[in-house]
Tab-separated table of N, CA and C in Angstrom:
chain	number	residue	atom	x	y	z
A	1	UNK	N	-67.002	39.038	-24.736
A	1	UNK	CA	-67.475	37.773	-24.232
A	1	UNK	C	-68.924	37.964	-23.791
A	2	UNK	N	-69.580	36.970	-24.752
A	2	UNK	CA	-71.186	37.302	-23.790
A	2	UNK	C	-71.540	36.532	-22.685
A	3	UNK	N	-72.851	36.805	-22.268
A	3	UNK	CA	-73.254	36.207	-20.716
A	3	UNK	C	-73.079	34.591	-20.817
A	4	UNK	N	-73.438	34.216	-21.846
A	4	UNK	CA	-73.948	32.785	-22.660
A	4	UNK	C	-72.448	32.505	-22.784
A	5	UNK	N	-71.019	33.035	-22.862
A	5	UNK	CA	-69.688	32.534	-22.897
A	5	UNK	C	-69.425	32.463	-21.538
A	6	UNK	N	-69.497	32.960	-20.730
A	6	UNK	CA	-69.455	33.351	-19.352
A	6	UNK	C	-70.029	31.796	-18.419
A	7	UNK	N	-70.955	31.453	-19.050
A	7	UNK	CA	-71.959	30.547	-18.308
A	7	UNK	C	-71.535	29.094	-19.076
A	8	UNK	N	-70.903	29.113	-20.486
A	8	UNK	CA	-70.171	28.068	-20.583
A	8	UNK	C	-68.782	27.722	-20.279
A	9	UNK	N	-68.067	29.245	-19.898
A	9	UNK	CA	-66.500	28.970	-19.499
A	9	UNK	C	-66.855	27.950	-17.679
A	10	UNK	N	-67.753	28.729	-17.355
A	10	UNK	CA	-67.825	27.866	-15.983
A	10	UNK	C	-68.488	26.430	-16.161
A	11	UNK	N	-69.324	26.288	-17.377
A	11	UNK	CA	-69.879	24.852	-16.738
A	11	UNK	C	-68.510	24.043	-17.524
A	12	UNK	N	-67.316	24.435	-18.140
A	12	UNK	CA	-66.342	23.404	-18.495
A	12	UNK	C	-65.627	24.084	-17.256
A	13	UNK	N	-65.163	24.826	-16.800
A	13	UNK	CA	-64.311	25.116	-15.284
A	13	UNK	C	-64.608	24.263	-14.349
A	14	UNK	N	-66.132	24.061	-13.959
A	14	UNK	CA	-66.379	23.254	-12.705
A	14	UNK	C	-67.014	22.059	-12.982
A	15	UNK	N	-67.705	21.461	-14.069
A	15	UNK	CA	-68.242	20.675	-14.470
A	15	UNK	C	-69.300	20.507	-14.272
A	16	UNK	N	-70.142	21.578	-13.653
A	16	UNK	CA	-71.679	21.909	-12.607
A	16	UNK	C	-72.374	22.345	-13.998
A	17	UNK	N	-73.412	22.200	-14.476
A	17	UNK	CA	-73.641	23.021	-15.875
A	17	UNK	C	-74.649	24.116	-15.061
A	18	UNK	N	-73.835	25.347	-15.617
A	18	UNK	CA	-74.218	26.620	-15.887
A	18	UNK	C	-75.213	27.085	-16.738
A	19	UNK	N	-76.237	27.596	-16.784
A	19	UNK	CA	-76.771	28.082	-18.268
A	19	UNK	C	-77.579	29.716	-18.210
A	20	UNK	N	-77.108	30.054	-19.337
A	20	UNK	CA	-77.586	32.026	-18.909
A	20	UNK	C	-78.734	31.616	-19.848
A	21	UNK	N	-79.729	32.516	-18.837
A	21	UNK	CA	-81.206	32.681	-19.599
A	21	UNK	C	-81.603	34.158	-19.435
A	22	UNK	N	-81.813	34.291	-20.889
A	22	UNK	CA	-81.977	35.710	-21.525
A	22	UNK	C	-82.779	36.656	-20.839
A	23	UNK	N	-83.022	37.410	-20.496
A	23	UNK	CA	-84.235	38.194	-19.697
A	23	UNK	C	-84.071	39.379	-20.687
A	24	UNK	N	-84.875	39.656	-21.004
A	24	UNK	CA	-86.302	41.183	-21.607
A	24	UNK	C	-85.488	42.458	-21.008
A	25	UNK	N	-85.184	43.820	-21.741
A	25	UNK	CA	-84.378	44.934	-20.680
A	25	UNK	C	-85.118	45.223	-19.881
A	26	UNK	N	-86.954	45.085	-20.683
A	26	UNK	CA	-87.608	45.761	-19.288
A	26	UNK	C	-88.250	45.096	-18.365
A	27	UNK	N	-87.964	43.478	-18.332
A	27	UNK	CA	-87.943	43.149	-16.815
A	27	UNK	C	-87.029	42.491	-16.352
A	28	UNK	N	-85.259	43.055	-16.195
A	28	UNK	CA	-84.424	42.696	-15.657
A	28	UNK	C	-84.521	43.373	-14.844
A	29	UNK	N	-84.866	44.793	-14.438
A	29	UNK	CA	-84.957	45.730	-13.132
A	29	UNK	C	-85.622	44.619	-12.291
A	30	UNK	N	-86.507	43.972	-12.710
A	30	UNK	CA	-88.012	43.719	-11.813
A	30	UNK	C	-87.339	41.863	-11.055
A	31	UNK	N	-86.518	41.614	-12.135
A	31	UNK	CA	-86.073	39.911	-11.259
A	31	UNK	C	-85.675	40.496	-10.482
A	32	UNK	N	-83.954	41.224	-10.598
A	32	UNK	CA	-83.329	41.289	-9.901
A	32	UNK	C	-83.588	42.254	-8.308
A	33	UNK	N	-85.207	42.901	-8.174
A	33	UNK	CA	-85.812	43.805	-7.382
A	33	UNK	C	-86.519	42.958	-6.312
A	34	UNK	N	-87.067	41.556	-7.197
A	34	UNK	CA	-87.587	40.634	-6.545
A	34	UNK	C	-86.724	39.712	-5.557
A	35	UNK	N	-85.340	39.581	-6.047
A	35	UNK	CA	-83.982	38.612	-5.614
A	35	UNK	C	-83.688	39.210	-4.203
A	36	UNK	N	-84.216	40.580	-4.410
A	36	UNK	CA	-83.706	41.718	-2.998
A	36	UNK	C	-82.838	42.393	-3.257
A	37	UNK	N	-82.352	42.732	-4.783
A	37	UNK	CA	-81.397	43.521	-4.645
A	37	UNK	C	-82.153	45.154	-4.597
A	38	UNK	N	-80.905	45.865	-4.230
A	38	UNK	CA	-81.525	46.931	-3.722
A	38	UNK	C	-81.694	47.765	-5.197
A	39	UNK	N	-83.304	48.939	-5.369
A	39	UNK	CA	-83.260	49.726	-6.677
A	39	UNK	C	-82.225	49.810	-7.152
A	40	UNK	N	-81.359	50.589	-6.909
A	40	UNK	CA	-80.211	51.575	-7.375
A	40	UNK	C	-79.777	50.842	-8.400
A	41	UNK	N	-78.807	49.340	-7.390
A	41	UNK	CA	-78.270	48.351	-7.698
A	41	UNK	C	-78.977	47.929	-9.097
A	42	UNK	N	-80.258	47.485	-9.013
A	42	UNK	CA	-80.952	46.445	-10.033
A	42	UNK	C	-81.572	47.542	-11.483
A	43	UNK	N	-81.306	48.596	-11.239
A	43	UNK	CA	-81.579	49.451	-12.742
A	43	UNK	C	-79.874	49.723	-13.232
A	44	UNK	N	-78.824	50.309	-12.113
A	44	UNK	CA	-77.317	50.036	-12.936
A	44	UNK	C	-77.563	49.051	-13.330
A	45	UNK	N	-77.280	47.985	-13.165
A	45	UNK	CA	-76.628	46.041	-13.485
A	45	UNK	C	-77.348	46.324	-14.806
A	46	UNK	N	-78.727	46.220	-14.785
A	46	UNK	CA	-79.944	46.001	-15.978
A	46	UNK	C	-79.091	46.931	-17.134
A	47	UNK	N	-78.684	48.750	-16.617
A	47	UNK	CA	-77.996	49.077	-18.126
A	47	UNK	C	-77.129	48.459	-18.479
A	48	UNK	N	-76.182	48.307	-17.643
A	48	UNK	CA	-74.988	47.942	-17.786
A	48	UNK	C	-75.047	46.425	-18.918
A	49	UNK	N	-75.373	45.932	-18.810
A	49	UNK	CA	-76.095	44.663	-19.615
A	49	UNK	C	-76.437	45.162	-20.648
A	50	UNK	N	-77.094	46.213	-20.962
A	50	UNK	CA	-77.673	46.828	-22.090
A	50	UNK	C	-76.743	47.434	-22.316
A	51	UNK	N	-75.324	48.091	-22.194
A	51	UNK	CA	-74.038	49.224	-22.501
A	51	UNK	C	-73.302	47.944	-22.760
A	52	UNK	N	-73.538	46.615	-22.560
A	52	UNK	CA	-72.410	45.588	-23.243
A	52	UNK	C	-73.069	45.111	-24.345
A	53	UNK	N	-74.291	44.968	-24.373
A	53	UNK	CA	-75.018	44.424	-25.939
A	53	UNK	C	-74.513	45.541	-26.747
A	54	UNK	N	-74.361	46.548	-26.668
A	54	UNK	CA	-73.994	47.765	-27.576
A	54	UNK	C	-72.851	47.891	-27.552
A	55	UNK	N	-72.074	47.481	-27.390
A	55	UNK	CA	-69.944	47.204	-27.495
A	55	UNK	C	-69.698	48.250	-26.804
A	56	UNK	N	-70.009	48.845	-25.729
A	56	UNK	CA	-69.320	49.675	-25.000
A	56	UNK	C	-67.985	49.223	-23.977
A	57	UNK	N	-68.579	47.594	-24.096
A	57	UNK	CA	-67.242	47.248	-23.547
A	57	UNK	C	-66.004	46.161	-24.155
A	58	UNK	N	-66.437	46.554	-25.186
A	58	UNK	CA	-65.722	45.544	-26.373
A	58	UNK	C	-64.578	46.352	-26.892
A	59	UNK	N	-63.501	46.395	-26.286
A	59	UNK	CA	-62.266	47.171	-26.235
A	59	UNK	C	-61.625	46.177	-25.563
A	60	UNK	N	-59.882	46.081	-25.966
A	60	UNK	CA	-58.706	45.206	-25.057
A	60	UNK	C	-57.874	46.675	-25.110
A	61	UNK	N	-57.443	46.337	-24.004
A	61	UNK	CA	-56.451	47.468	-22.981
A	61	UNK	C	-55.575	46.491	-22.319
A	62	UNK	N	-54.431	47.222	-22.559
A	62	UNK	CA	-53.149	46.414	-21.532
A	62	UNK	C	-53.466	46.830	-20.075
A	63	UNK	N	-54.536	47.352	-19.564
A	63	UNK	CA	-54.207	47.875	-18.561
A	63	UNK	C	-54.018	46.702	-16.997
A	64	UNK	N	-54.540	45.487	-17.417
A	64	UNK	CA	-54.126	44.467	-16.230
A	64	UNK	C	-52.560	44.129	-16.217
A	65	UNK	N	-52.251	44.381	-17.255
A	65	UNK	CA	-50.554	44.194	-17.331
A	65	UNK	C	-49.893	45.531	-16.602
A	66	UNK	N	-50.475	46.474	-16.912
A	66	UNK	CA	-49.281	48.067	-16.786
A	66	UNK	C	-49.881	47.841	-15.171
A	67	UNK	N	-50.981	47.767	-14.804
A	67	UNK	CA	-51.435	47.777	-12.953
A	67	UNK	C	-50.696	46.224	-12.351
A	68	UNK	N	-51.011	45.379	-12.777
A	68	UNK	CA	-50.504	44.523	-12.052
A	68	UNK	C	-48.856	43.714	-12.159
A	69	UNK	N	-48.358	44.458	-13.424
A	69	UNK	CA	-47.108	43.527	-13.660
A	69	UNK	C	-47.048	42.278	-14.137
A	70	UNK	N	-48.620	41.829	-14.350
A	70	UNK	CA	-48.542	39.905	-15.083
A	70	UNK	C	-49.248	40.403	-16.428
A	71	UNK	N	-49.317	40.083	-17.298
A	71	UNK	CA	-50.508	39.507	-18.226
A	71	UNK	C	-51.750	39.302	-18.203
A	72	UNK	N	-52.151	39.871	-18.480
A	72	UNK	CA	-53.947	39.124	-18.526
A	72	UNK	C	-53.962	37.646	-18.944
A	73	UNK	N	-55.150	37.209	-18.209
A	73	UNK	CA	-55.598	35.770	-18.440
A	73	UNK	C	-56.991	35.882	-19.151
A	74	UNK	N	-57.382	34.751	-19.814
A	74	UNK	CA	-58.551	34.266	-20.511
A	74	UNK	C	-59.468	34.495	-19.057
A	75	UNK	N	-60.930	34.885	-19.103
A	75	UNK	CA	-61.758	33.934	-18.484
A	75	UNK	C	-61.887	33.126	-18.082
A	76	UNK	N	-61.753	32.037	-19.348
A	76	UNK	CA	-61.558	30.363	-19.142
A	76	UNK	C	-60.655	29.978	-18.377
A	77	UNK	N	-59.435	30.543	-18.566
A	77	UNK	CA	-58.529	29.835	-17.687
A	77	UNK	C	-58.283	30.752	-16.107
A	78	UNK	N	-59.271	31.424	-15.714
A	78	UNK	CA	-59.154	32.017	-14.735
A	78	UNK	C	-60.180	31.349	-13.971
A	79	UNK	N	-61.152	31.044	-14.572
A	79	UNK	CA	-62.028	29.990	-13.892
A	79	UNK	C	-61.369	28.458	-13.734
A	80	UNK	N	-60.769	28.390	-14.719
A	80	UNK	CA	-59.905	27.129	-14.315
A	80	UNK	C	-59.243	26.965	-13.464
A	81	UNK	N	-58.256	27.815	-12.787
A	81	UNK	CA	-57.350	28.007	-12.112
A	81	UNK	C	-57.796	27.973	-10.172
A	82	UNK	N	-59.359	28.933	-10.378
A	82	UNK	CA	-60.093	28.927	-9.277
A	82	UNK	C	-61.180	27.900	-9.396
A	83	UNK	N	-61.269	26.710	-9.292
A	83	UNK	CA	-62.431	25.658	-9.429
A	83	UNK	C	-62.725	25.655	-8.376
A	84	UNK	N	-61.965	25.282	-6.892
A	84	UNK	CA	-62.067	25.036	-6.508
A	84	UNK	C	-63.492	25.872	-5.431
A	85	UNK	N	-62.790	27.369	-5.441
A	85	UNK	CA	-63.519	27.688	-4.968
A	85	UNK	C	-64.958	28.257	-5.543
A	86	UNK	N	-65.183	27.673	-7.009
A	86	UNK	CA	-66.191	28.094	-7.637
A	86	UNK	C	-67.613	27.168	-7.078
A	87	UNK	N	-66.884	25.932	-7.150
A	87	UNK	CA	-67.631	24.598	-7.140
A	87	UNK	C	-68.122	24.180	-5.688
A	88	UNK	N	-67.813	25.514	-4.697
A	88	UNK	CA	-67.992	25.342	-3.073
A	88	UNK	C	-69.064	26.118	-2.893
């Protein structure tokens, strides 16, 4: 799921429109440094973003089922489910 699915599962979840805007790898350190997040924080997040453009996390695992005993849910309908407190 990309950022851009992410940002449309919520603007149909809450009806608020959402929209992801692309940022550059090498100045995502520098927004998120400006926002106040702390270094450490804002160069992980920035790879990590860059380790999902590259399918490092593009794998399904039962593992929310074998830890929790339910099924996994969609995104979508997990934002659905929590509107309420999305939209607060």
């Amino acid at each position: 799921m990309t950022d851009a699915d992410v940002a449309a599962a919520l603007t149909e979840a809450t009806g608020c429109r959402v929209r992801y805007e692309e940022v550059a790898d090498a100045e995502h350190p520098q927004r998120l440094l400006d926002q106040g997040f702390p270094e450490h924080f804002a160069h992980a997040w920035s790879a990590a973003g860059i380790a999902k453009r590259d399918g490092w996390y593009d794998i399904t695992t039962h593992a929310v089922q074998r830890l929790s005993g339910r099924p996994a849910t969609t995104v979508t309908d997990y934002f659905a489910a929590h509107r309420a407190e999305l939209v607060n």
